[in-house]
Short mmCIF file of C-alpha atoms and ligand atoms in Angstrom, two decimals:
data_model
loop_
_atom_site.label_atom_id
_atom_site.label_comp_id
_atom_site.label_asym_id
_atom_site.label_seq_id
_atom_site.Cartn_x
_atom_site.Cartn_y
_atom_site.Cartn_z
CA UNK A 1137 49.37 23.26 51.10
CA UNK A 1138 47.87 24.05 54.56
CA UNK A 1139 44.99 22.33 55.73
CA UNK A 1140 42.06 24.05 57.59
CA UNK A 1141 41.92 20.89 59.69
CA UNK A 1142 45.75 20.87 60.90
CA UNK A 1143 45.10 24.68 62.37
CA UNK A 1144 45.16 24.84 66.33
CA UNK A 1145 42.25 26.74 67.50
CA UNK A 1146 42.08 28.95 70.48
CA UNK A 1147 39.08 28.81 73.13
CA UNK A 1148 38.04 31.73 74.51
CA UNK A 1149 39.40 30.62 78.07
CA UNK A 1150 43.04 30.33 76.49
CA UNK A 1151 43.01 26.97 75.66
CA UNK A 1152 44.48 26.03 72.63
CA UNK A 1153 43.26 22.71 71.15
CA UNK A 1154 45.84 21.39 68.40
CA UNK A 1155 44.09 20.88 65.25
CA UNK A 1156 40.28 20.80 63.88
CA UNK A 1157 39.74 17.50 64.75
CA UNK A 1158 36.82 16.36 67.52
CA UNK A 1159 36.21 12.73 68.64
CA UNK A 1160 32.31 13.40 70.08
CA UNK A 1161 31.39 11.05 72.59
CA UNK A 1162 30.37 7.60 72.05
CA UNK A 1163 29.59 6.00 75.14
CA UNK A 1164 31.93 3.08 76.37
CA UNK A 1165 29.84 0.61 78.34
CA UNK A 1166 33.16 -0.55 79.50
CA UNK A 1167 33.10 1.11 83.22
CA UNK A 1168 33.99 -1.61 86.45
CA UNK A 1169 31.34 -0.85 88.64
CA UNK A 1170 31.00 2.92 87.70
CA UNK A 1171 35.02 3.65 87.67
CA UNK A 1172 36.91 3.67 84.34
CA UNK A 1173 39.70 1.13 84.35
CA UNK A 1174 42.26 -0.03 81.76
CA UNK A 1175 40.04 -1.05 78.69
CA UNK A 1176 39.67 2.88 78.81
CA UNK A 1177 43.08 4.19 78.82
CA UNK A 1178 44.25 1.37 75.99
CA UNK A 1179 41.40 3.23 73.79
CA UNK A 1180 41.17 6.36 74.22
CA UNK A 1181 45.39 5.94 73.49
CA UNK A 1182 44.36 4.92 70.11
CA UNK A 1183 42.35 7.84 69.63
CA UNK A 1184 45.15 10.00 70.58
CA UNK A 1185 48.01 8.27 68.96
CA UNK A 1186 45.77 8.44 65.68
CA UNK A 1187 46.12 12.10 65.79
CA UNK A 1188 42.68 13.92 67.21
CA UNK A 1189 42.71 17.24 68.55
CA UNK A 1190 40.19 16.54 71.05
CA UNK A 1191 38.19 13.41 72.00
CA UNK A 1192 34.64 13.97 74.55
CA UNK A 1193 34.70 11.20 76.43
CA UNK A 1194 31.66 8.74 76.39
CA UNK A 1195 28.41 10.46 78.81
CA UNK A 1196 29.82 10.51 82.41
CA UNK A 1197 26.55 10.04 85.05
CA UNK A 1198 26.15 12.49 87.76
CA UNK A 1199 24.51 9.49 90.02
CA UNK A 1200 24.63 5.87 90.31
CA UNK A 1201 20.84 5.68 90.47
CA UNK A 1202 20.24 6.92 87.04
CA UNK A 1203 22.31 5.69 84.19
CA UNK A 1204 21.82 5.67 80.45
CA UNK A 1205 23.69 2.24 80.17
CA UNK A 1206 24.56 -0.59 82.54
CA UNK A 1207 28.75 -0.34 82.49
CA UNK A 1208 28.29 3.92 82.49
CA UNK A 1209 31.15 5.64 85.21
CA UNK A 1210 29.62 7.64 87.37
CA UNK A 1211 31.20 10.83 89.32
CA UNK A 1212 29.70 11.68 92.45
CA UNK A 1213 30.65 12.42 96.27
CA UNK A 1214 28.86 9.10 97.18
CA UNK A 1215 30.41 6.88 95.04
CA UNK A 1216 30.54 3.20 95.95
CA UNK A 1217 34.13 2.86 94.99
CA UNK A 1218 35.26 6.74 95.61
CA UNK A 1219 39.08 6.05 95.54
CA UNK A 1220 38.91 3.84 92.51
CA UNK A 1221 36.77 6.61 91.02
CA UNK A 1222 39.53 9.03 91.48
CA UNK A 1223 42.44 6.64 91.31
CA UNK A 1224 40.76 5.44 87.76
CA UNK A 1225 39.79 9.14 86.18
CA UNK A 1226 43.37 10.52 87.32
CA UNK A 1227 45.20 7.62 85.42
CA UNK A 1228 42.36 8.24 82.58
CA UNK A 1229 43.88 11.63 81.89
CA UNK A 1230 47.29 11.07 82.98
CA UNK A 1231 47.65 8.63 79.86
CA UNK A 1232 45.90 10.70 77.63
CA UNK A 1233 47.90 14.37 77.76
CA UNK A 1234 50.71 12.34 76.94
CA UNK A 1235 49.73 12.04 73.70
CA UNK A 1236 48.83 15.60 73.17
CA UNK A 1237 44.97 15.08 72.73
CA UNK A 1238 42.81 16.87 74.98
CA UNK A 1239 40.02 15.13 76.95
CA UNK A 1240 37.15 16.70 78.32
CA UNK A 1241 34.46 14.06 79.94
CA UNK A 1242 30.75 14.60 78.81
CA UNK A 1243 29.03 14.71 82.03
CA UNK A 1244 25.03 13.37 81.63
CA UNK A 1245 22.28 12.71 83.80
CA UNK A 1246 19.26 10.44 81.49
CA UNK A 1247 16.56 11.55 82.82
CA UNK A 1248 13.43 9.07 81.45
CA UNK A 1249 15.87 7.46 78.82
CA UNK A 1250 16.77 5.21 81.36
CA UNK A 1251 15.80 1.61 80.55
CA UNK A 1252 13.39 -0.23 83.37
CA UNK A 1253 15.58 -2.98 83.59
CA UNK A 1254 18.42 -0.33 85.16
CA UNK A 1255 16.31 2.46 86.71
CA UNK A 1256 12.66 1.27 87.38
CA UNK A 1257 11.54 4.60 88.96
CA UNK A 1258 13.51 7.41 86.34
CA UNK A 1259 12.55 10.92 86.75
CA UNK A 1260 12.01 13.72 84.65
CA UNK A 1261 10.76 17.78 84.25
CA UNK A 1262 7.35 16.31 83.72
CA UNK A 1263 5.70 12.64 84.40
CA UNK A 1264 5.53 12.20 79.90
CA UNK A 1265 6.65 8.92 78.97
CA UNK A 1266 8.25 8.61 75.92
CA UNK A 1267 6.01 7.69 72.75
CA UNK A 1268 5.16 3.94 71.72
CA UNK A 1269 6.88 1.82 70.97
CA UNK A 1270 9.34 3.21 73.07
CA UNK A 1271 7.09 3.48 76.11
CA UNK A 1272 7.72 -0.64 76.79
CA UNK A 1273 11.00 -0.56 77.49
CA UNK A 1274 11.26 2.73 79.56
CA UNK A 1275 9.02 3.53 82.33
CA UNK A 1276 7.00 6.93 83.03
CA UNK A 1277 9.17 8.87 84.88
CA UNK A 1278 8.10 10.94 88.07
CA UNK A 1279 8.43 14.93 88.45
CA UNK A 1280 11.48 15.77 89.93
CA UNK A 1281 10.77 18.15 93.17
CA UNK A 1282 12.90 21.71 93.69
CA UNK A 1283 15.11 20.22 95.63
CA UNK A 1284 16.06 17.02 93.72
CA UNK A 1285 16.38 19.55 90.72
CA UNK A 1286 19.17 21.71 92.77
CA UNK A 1287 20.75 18.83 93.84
CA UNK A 1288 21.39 17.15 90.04
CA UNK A 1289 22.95 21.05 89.25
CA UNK A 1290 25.00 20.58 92.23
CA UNK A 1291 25.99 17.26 91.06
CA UNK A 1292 26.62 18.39 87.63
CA UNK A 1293 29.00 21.35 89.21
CA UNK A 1294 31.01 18.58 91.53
CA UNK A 1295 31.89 16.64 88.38
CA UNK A 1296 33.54 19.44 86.60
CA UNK A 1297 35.36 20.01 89.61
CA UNK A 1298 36.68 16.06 90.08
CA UNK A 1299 37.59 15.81 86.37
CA UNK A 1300 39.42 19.11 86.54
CA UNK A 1301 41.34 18.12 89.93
CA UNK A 1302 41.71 14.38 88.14
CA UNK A 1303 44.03 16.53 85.47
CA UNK A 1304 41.20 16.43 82.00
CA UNK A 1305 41.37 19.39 80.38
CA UNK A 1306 37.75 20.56 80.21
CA UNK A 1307 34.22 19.08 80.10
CA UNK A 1308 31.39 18.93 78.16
CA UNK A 1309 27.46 18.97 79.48
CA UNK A 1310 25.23 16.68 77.61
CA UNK A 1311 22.74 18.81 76.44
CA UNK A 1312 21.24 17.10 73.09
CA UNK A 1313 19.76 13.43 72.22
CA UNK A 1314 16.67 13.71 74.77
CA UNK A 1315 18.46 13.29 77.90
CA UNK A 1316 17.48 15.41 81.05
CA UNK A 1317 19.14 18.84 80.00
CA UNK A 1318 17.42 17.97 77.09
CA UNK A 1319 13.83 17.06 78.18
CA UNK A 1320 13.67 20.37 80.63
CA UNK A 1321 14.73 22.21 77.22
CA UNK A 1322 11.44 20.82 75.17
CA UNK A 1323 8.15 22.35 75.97
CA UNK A 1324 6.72 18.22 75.44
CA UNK A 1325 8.84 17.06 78.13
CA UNK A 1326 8.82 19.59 80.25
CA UNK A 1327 5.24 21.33 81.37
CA UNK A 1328 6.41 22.55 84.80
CA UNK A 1329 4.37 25.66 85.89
CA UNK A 1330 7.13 26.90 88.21
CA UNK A 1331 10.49 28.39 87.12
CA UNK A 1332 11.97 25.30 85.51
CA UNK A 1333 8.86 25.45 82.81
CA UNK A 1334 6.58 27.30 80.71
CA UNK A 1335 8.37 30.03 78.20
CA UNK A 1336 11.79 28.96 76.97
CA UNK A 1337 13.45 31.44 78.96
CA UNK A 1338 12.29 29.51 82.08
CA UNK A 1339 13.56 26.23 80.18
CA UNK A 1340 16.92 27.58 80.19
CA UNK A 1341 17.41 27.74 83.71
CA UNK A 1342 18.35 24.30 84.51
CA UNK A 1343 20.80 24.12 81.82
CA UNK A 1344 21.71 27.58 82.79
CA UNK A 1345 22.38 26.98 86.55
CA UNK A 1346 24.31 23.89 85.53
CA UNK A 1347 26.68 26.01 83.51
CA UNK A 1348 26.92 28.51 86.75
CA UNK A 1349 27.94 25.65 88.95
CA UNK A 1350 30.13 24.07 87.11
CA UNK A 1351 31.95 27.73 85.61
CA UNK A 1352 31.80 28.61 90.32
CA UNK A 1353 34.08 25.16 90.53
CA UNK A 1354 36.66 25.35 87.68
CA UNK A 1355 37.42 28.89 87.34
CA UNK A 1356 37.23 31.36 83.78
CA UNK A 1357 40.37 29.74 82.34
CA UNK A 1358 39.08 25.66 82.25
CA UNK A 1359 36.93 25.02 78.83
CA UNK A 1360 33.26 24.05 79.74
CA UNK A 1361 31.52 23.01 76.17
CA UNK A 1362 27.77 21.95 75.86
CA UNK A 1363 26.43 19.39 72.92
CA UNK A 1364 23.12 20.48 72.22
CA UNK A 1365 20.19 19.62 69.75
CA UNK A 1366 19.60 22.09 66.85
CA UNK A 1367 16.18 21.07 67.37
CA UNK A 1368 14.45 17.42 68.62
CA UNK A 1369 12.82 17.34 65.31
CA UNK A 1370 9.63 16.02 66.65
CA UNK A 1371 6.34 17.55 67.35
CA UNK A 1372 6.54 19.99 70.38
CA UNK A 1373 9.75 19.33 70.99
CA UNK A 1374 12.82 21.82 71.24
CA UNK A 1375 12.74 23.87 68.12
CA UNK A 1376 15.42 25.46 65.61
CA UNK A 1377 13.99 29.14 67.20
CA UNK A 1378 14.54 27.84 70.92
CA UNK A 1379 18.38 26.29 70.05
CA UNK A 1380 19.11 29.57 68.55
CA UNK A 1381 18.14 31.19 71.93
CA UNK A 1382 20.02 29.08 74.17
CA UNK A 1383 23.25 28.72 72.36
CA UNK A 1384 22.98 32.71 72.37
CA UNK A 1385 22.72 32.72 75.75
CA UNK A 1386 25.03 30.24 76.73
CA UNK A 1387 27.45 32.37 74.30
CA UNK A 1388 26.69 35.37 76.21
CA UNK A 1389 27.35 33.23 79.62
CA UNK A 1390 30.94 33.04 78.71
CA UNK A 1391 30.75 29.02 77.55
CA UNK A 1392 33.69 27.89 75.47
CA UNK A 1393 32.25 25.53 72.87
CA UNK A 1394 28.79 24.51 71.24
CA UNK A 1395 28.29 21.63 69.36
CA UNK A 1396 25.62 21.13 67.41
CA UNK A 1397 24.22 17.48 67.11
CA UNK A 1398 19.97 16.96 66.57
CA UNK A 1399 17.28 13.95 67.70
CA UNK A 1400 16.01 12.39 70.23
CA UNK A 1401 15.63 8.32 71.37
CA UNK A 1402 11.97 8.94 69.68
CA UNK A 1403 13.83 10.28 66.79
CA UNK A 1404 17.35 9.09 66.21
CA UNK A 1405 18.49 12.07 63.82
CA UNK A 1406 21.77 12.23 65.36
CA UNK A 1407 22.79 8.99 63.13
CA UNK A 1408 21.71 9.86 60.04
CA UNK A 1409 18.68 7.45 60.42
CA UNK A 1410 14.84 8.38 61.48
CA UNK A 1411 14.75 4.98 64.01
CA UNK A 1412 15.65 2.94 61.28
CA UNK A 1413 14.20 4.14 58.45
CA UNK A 1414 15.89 6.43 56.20
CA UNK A 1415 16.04 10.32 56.51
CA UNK A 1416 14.79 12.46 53.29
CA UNK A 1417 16.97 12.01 50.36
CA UNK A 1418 18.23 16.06 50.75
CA UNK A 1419 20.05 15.16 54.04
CA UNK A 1420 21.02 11.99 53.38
CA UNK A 1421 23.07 13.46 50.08
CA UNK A 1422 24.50 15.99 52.52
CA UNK A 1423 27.41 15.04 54.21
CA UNK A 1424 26.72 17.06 57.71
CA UNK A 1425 23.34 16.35 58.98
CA UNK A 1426 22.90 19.51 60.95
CA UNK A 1427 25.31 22.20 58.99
CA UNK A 1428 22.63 24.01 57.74
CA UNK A 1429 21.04 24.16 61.02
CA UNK A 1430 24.42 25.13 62.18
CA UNK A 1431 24.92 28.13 59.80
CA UNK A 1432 22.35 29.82 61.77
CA UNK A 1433 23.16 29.20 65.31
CA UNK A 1434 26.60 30.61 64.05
CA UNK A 1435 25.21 33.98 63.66
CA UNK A 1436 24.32 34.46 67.03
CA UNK A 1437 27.19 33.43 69.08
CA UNK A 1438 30.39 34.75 69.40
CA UNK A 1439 32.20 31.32 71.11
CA UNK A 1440 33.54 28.28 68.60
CA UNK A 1441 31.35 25.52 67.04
CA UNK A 1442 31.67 22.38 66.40
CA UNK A 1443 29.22 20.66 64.17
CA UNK A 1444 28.74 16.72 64.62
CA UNK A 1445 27.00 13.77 62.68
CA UNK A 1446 27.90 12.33 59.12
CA UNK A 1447 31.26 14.13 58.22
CA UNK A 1448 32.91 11.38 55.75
CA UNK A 1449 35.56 13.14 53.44
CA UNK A 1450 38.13 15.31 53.74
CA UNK A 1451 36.85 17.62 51.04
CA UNK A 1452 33.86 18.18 52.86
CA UNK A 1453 35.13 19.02 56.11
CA UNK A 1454 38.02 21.83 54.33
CA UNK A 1455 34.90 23.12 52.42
CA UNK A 1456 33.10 24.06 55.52
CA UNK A 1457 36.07 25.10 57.60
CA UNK A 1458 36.73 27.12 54.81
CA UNK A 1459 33.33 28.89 54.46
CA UNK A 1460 33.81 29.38 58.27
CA UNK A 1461 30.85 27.32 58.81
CA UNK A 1462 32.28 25.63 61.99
CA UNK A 1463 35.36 25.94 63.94
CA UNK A 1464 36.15 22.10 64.82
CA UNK A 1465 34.66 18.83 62.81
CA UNK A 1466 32.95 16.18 65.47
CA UNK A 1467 33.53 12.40 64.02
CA UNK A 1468 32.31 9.64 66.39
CA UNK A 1469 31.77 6.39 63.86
CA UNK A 1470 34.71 6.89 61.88
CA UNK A 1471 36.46 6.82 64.66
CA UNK A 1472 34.87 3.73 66.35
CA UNK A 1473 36.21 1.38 63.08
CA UNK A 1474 39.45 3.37 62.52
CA UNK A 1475 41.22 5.33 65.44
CA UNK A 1476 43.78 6.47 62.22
CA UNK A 1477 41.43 8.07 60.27
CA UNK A 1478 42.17 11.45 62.11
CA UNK A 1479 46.10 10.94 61.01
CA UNK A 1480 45.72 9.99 57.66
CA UNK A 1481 43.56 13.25 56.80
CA UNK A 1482 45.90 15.12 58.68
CA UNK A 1483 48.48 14.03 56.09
CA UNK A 1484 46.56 14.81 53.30
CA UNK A 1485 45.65 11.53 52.43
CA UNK A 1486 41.85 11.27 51.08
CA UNK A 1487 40.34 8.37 52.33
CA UNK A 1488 36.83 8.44 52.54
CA UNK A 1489 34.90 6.72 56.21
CA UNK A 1490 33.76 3.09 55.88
CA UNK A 1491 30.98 3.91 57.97
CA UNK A 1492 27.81 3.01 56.37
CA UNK A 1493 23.96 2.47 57.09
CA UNK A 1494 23.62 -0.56 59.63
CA UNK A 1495 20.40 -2.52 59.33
CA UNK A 1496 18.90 -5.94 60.55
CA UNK A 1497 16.91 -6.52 57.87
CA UNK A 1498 13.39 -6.13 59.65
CA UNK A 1499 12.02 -2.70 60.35
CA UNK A 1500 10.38 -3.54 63.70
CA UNK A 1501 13.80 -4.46 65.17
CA UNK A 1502 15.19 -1.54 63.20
CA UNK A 1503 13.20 1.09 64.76
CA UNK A 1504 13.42 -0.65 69.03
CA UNK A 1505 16.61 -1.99 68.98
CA UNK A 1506 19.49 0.43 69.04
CA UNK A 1507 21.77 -1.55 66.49
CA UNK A 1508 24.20 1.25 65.63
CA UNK A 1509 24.69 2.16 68.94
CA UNK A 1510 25.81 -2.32 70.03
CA UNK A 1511 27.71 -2.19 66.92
CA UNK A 1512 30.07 0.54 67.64
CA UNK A 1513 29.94 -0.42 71.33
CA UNK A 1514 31.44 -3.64 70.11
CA UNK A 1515 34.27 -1.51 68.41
CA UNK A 1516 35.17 0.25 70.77
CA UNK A 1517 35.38 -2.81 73.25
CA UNK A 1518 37.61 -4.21 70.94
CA UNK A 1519 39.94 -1.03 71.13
CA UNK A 1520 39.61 -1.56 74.75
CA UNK A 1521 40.92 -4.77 74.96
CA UNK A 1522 43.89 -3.92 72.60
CA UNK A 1523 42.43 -5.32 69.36
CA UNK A 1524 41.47 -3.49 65.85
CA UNK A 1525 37.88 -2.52 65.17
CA UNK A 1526 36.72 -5.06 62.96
CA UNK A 1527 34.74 -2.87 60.28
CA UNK A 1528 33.41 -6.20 58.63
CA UNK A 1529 31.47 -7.44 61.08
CA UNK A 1530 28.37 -8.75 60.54
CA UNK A 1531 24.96 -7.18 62.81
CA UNK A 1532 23.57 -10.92 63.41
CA UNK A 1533 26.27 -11.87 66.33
CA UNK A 1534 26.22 -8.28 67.94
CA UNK A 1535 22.67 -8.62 68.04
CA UNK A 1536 22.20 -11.60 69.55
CA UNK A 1537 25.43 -11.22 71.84
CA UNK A 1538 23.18 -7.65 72.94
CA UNK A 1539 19.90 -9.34 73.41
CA UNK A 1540 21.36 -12.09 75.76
CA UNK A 1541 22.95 -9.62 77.44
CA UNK A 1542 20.35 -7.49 78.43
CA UNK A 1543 17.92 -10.62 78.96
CA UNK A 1544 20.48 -11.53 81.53
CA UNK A 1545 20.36 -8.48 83.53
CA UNK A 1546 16.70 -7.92 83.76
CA UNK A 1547 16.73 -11.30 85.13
CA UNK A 1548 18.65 -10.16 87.76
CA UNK A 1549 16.89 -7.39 88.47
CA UNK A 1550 13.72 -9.21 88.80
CA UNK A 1551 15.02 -12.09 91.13
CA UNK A 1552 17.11 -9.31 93.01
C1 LIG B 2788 28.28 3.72 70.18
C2 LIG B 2788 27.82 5.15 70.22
C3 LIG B 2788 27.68 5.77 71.46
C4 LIG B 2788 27.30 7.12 71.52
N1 LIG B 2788 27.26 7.72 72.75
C5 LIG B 2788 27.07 9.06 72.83
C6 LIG B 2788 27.22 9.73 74.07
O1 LIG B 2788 27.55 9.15 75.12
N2 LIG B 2788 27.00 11.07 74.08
C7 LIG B 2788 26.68 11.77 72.94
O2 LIG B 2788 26.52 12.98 73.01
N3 LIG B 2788 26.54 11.16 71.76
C8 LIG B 2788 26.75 9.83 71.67
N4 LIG B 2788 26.69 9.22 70.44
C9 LIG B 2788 26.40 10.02 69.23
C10 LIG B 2788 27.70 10.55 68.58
O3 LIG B 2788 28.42 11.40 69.44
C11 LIG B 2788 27.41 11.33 67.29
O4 LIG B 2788 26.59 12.43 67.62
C12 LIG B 2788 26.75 10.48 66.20
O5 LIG B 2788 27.35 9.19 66.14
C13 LIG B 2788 26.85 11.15 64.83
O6 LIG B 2788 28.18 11.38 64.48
P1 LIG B 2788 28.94 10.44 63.36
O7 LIG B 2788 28.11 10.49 62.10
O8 LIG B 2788 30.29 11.06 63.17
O9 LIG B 2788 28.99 9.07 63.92
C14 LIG B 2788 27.02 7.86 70.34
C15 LIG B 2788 27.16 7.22 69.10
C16 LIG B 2788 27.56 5.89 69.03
C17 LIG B 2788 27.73 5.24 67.68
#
């Protein structure tokens, strides 16, 4: 018997992607001073020895000033450390497409979801901070002016370019989880009055132009995919009705893939969780989070979808392949504690995910501390440094390993 998951699928660029199977991005936290070095290649070799079609790298930042994590790589003209940049992303890829995988970076700017301790000035559409008890860890951010806005999109377009010329084999813009493509797609984070705001139409454009620039660099034949949100799922943010819209027109724009992921920092959908506590007892039973979400979007767009968050079983993801749901599966946590997952349903074999809930205990440091996110992080560290994932790890060490951490490097920050 055939499976749906072991059929190549075809982009409509050319590209031809070898089987159903998506690593989404999980960011590494592993960069030397913004430039990937070896702990990358030694994991992302796992991934592709273990059999994926296609593996997003962890969020990329378009500039140094604004990062999403401490250890991000950045890509931009600028750089600090330009010819490691390029020496490091061309060895990245080099590695990689010899195991037949393709890699596309995920190229993010945060926006406000930018912790003060790394960005104390962040910037956004609007000047909204995020809602308590968020607001204490992440400053207000300040409106971003015309120009700063066309230079990010110019930014965004440079990094397709580098990864292309650095020999990845497409890229993905991070449009979901309530970072800046994001907050100037949600009417709550962004209430410009000029033609970055107002009717969703006019919320499209930055996430629009970014598209442009980077399609101007690369050429019609190099895959350009975009994660996005099938909705923020929190008052006056980006709805179901607006996601519909913009994947539409992003189809209609010529993009190769959507995937389809959901949630915000203020609401952590995208892991299953609502900050901690659990989501209603209907999704949790489901296996995708966002599917039926998905089922819609598919409707109205003529390019492929992927569909990412909470796929566990190999049943499930032949059922909805089979109902033509989606066109690839994104795993990230199954990954993160077994790179040869991918293989083993490739060969039939039905071995359900380890992953399950992670939780301290408390719900305070449940809903501020980002303990899925540390945990995996640890994982794939391990990868990085040639090890196995170690599924059975308890949360207590990782947590306090974490906090320490990031104690240490607000610390610095303060004293300089
Ligand atoms: C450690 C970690 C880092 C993540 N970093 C990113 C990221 O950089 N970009 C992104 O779009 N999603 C990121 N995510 C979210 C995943 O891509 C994915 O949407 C989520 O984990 C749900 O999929 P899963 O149930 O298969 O894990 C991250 C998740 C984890 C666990």
């Amino acid at each position: 018997m055939t499976l749906k998951i072991s059929e190549s699928l075809k982009l409509p660029c050319g590209v031809v992607i070898k089987n159903r199977l998506a690593k989404s991005a999980m960011s590494e936290n592993m960069g030397t001073s913004f430039y990937p070095g070896e702990e990358f290649y030694h994991c992302y070799k796992k991934w592709g020895e273990g059999g994926l079609g296609l593996a997003m790298t962890g969020n990329i930042m378009v500039d140094s000033r604004h990062l999403g994590e401490p250890h991000n790589v950045v890509i931009e003209k600028n750089h600090k450390n330009y010819d490691k940049m390029i020496a490091g992303l061309k060895k990245w890829a080099s590695v990689i497409q010899e195991t037949g995988m393709d890699i596309w970076p995920q190229i993010n700017h945060p926006g406000k979801q930018t912790p003060k301790f790394l960005t104390p000035e962040p910037v956004a559409p609007s000047a909204v901070a995020l809602k308590p008890p968020l607001d204490k860890m992440f400053n207000t951010p300040r409106e971003l002016s015309e120009e700063e806005i066309l230079d990010i999109i110019e930014r965004f377009g440079y990094a397709a370019k580098i990864s292309k010329e650095c020999g990845f084999t497409g890229v993905q813009i991070h449009g979901a989880h309530g970072y800046l493509v994001s907050q100037f797609l949600s009417s709550s984070s962004n209430q410009r009055s000029d033609r970055w705001g107002g009717s969703i139409e006019a919320r499209f454009n930055f996430v629009k132009e970014i598209y442009l620039s980077m399609r101007k660099n690369v050429g019609d034949d190099f895959p350009i995919g975009i994660k996005l949100n099938s909705a923020d799922f929190s008052k006056g943010g980006f709805t179901h009705e607006e996601a519909i819209f913009v994947t539409k027109s992003l189809s209609e724009l010529g993009i190769d893939l959507i995937e389809i992921s959901g949630g915000t920092y203020e609401k952590t959908t995208m892991m299953g969780n609502d900050n901690g506590k659990p989501v209603k007892e209907s999704t949790r039973k489901r296996e995708a989070y966002f599917i039926e979400y998905a089922k819609d979007i598919r409707e109205h767009i003529k390019c492929p979808l992927m569909v990412t968050g909470g796929f566990r079983t190999l049943d499930f993801m032949e059922e909805t392949l089979e109902r033509d749901e989606l066109d690839l599966v994104g795993i990230a946590r199954p990954v993160a504690i077994d790179p040869r997952w991918p293989n083993q349903l490739l060969d039939n074999q039905r071995i359900e995910s380890k992953v399950k809930p992670l939780t301290s205990g408390f719900k305070i440091l449940d809903t501020i501390f980002p303990l899925e996110i540390i945990w995996y992080t640890y994982q794939i560290h391990r990868m990085g440094h040639r090890k196995d994932p170690q599924p059975k790890k308890g949360v207590y060490p990782i947590i306090f390993q974490s906090a320490w951490s990031i104690g240490m490097q607000s610390l610095r920050r303060v004293r300089g």
